[in-house]
PDB file of C-alpha atoms in Angstrom:
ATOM      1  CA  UNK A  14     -14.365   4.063  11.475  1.00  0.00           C
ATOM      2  CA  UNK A  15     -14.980   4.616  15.137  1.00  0.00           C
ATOM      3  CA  UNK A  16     -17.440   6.474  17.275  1.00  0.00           C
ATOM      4  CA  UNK A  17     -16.163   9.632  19.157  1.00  0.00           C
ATOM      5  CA  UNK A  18     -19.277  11.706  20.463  1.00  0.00           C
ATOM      6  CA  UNK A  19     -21.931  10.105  18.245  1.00  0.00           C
ATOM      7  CA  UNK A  20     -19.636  11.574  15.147  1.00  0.00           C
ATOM      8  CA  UNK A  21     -18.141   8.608  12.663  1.00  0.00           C
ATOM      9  CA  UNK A  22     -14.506   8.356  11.671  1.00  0.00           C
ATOM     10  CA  UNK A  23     -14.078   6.496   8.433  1.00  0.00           C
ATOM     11  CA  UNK A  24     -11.310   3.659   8.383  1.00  0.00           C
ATOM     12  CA  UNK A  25      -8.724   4.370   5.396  1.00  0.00           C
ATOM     13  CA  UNK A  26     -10.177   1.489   3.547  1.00  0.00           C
ATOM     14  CA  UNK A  27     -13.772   2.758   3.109  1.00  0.00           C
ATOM     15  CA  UNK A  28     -12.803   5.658   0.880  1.00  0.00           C
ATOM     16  CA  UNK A  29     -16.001   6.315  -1.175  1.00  0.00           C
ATOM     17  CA  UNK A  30     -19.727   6.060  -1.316  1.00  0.00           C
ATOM     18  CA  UNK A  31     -19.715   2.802  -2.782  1.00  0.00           C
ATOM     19  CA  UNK A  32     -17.077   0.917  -0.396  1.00  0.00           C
ATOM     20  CA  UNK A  33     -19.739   2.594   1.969  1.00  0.00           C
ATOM     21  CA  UNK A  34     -22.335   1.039   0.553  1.00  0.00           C
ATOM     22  CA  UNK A  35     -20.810  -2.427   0.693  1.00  0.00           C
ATOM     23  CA  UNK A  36     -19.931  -2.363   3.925  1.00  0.00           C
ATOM     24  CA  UNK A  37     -23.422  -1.391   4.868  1.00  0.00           C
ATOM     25  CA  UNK A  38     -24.532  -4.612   3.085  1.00  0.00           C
ATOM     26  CA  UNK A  39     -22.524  -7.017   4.567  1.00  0.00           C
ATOM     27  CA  UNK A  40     -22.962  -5.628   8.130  1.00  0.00           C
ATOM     28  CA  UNK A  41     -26.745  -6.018   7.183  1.00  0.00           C
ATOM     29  CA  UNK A  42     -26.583  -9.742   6.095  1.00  0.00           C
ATOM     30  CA  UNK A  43     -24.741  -9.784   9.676  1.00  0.00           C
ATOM     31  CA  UNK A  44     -27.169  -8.246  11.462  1.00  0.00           C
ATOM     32  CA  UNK A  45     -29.622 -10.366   9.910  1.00  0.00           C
ATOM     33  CA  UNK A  46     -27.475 -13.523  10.926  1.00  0.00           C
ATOM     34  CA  UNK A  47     -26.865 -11.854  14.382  1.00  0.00           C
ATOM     35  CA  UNK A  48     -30.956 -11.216  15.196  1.00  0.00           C
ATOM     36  CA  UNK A  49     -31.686 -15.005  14.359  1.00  0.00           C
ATOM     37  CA  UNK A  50     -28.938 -16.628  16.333  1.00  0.00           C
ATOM     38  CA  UNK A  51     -30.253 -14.432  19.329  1.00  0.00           C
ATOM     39  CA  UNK A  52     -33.220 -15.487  19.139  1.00  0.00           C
ATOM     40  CA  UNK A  53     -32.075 -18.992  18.768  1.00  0.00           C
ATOM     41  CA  UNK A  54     -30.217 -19.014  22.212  1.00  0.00           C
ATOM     42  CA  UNK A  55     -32.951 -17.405  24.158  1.00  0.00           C
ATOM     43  CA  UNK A  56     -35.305 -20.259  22.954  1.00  0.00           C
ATOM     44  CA  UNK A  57     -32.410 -22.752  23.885  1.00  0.00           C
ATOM     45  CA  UNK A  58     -33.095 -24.357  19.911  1.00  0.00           C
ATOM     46  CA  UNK A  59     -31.870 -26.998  18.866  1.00  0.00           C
ATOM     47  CA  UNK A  60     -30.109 -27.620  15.300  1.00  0.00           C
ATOM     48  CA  UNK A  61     -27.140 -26.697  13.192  1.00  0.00           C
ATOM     49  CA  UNK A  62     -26.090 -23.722  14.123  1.00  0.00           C
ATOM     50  CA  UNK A  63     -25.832 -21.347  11.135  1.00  0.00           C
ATOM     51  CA  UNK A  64     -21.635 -19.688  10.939  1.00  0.00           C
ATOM     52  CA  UNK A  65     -21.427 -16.156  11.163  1.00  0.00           C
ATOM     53  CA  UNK A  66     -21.437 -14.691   7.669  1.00  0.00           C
ATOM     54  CA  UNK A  67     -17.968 -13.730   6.744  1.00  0.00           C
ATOM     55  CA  UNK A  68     -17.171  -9.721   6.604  1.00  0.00           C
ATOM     56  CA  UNK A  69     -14.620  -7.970   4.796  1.00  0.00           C
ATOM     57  CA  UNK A  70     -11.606  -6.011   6.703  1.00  0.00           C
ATOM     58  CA  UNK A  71     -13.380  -2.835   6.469  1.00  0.00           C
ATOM     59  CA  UNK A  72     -16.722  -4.288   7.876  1.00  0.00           C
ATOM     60  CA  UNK A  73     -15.085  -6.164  10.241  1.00  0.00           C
ATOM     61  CA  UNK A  74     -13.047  -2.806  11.765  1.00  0.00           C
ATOM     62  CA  UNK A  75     -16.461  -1.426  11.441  1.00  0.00           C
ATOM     63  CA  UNK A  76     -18.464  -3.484  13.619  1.00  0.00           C
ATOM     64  CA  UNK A  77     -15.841  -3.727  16.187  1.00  0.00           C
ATOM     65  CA  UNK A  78     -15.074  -0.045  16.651  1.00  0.00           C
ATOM     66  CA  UNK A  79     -18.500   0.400  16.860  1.00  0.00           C
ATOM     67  CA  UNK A  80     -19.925  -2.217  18.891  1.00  0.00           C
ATOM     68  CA  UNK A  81     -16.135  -2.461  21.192  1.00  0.00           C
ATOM     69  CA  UNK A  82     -16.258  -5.949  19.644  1.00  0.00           C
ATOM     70  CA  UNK A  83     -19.671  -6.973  21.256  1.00  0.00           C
ATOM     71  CA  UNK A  84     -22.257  -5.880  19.379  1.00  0.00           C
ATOM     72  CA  UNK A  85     -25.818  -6.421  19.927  1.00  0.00           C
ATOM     73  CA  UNK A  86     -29.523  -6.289  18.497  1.00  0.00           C
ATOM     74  CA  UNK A  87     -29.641  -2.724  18.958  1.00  0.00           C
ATOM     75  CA  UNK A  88     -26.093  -1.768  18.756  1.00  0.00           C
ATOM     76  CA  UNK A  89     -26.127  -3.436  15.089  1.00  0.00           C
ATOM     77  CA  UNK A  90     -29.143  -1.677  13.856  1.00  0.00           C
ATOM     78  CA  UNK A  91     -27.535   2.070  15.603  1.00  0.00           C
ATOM     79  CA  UNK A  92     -24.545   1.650  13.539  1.00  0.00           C
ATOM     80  CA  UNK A  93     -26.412   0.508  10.195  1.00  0.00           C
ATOM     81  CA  UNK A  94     -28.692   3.051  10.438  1.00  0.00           C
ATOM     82  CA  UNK A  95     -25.971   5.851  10.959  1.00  0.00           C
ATOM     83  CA  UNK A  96     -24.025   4.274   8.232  1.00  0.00           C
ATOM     84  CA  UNK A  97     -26.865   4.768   5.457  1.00  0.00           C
ATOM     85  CA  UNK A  98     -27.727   8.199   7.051  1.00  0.00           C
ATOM     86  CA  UNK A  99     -23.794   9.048   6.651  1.00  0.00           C
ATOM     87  CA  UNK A 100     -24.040   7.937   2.785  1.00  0.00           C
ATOM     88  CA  UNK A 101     -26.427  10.872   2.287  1.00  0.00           C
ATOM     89  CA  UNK A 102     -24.768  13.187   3.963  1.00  0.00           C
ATOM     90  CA  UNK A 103     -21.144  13.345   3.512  1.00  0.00           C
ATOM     91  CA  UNK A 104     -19.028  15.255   1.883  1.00  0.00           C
ATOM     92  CA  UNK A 105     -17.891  13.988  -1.358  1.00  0.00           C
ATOM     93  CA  UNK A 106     -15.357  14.604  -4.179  1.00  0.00           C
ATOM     94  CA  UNK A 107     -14.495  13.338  -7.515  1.00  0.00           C
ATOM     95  CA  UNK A 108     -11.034  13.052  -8.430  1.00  0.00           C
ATOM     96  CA  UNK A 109     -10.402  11.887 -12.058  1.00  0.00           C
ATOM     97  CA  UNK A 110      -7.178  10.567 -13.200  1.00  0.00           C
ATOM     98  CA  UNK A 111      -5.774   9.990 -16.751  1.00  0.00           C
ATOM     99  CA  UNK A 112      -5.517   5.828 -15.906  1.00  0.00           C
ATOM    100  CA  UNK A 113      -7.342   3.739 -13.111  1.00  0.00           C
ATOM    101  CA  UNK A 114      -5.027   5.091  -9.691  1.00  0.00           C
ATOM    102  CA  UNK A 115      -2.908   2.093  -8.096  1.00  0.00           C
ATOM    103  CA  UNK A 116      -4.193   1.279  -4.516  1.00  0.00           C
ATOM    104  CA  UNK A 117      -1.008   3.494  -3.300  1.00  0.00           C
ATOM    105  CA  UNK A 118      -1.892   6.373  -4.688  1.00  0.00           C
ATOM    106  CA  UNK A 119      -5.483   6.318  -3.614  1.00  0.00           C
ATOM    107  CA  UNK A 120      -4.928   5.757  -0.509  1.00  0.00           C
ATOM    108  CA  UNK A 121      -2.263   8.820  -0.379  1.00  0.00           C
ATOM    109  CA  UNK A 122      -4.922  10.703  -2.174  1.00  0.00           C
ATOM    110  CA  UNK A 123      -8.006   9.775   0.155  1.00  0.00           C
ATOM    111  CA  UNK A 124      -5.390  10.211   3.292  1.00  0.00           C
ATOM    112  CA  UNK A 125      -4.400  13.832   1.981  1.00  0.00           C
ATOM    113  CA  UNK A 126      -8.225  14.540   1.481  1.00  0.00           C
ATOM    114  CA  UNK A 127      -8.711  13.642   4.626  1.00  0.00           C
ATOM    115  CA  UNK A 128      -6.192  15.392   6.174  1.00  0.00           C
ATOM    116  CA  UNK A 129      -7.096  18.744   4.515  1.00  0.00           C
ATOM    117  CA  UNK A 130     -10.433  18.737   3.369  1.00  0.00           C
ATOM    118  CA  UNK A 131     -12.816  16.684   5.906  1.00  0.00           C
ATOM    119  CA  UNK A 132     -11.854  14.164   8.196  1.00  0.00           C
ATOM    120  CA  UNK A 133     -14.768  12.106   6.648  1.00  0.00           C
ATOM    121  CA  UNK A 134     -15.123  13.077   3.109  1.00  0.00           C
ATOM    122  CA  UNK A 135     -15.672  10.339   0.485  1.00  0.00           C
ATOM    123  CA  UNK A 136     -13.560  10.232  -2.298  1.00  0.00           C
ATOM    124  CA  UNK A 137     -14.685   8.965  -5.749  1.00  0.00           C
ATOM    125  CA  UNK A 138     -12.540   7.800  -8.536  1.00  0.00           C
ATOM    126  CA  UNK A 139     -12.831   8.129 -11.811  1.00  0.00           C
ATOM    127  CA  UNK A 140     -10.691   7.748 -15.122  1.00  0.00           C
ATOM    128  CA  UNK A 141     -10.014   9.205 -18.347  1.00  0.00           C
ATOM    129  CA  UNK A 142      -7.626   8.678 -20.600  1.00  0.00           C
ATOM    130  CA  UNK A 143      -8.649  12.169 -22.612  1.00  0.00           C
ATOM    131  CA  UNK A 144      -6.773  14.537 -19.686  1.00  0.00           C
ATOM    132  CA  UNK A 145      -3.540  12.625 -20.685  1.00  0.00           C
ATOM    133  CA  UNK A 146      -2.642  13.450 -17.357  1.00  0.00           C
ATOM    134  CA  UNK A 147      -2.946  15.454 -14.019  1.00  0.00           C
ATOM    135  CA  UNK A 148      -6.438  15.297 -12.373  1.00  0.00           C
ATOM    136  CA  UNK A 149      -9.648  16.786 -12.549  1.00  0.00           C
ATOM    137  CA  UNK A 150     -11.431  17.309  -8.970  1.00  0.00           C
ATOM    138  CA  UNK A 151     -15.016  18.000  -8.657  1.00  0.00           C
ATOM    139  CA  UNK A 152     -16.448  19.001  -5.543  1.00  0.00           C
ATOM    140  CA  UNK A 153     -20.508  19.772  -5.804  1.00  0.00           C
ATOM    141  CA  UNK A 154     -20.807  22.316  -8.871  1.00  0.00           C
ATOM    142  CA  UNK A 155     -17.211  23.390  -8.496  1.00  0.00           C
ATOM    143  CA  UNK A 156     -14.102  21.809 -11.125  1.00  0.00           C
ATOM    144  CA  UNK A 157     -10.685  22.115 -10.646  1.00  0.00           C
ATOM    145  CA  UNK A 158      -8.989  20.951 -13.540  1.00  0.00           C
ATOM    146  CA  UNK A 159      -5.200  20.347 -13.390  1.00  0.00           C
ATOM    147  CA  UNK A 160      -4.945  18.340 -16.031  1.00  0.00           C
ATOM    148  CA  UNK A 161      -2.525  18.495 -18.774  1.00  0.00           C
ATOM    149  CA  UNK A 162      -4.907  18.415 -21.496  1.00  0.00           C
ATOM    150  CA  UNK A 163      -6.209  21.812 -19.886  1.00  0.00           C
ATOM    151  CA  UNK A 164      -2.981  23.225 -20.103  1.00  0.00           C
ATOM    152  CA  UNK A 165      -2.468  21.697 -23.703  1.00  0.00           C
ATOM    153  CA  UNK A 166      -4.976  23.866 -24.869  1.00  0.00           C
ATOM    154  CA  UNK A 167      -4.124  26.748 -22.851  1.00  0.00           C
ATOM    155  CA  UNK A 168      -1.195  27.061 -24.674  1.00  0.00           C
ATOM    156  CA  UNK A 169      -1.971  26.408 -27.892  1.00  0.00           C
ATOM    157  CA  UNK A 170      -1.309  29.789 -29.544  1.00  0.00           C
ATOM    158  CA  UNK A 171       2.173  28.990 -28.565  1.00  0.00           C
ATOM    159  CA  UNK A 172       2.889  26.018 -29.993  1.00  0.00           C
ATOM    160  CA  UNK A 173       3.100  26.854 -33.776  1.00  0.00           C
ATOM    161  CA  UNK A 174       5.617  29.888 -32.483  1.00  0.00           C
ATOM    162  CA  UNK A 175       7.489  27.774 -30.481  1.00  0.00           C
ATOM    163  CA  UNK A 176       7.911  25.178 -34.137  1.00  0.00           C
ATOM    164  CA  UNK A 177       9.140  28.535 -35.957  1.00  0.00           C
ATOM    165  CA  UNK A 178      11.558  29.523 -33.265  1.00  0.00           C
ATOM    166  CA  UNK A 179      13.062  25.522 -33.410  1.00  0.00           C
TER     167      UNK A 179
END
């Protein structure tokens, strides 16, 4: 994610509302960490010095696009704040597969999404094993179903005709 005219731009690896959410937690617990070691140096305390909590890949790329890798008091609590704002806001979709979706193919999915759809929409996945393939996307109240359950049914009328026929 990075900052172009106040707008974010989400890094490939947050991809939905809950790697969102995560992210937003740890950079918290950083912020946190960040607020109290500031205050520690302008006192000139003395003690153990307390390690910076350690952040994930996608918080990390977060924080440093954000903050151009020197972040501060007010920076921190900018980007947190826009971050839970942006959870409420986004644009989502749920895409549901017939099996749990390697990381590959989510992150060709979210990319293509991306691409297409919204530079910054969240994508949700979900799995069922009942659409025996294909996808299901939901989007607000609107369903596309490409599944081949859906097209199962569809067709079948034609499947006792097509037995007689064999």
């Amino acid at each position: 994610m990075s900052k172009t005219n106040n707008k974010l731009v989400l890094d490939e690896a947050i991809s939905s509302v809950q790697d969102l959410r995560a992210a937003i937690m740890e950079l918290r617990e950083y912020a946190r960490w960040f607020a109290h070691d500031s205050i520690k140096k302008q006192v000139k305390a003395k003690g153990g010095k307390k390690p910076a909590p350690t952040l994930s890949t996608p918080a990390d790329t977060i924080l440093r696009q954000w903050t151009g890798g020197k972040p501060t008091v007010t920076s921190l609590d900018e980007l947190i704040s826009t971050l839970e704002s942006y959870t409420n806001t986004a644009p989502q979709i749920s895409i549901t597969l017939a099996a749990p979706p390697p990381a590959s193919l989510k992150k060709t999915l979210v990319a293509w999404c991306r691409k297409n759809l919204s530079h910054n929409v969240l994508v949700n996945f979900q799995f069922n094993s009942t659409i025996l393939g294909g996808m299901v996307l939901r989007s607000g109240s609107h369903v596309y179903d490409w599944s081949f359950r859906k097209q199962i049914l569809a067709g079948r009328n034609k499947f006792p005709e097509i037995l007689r026929n064999a």
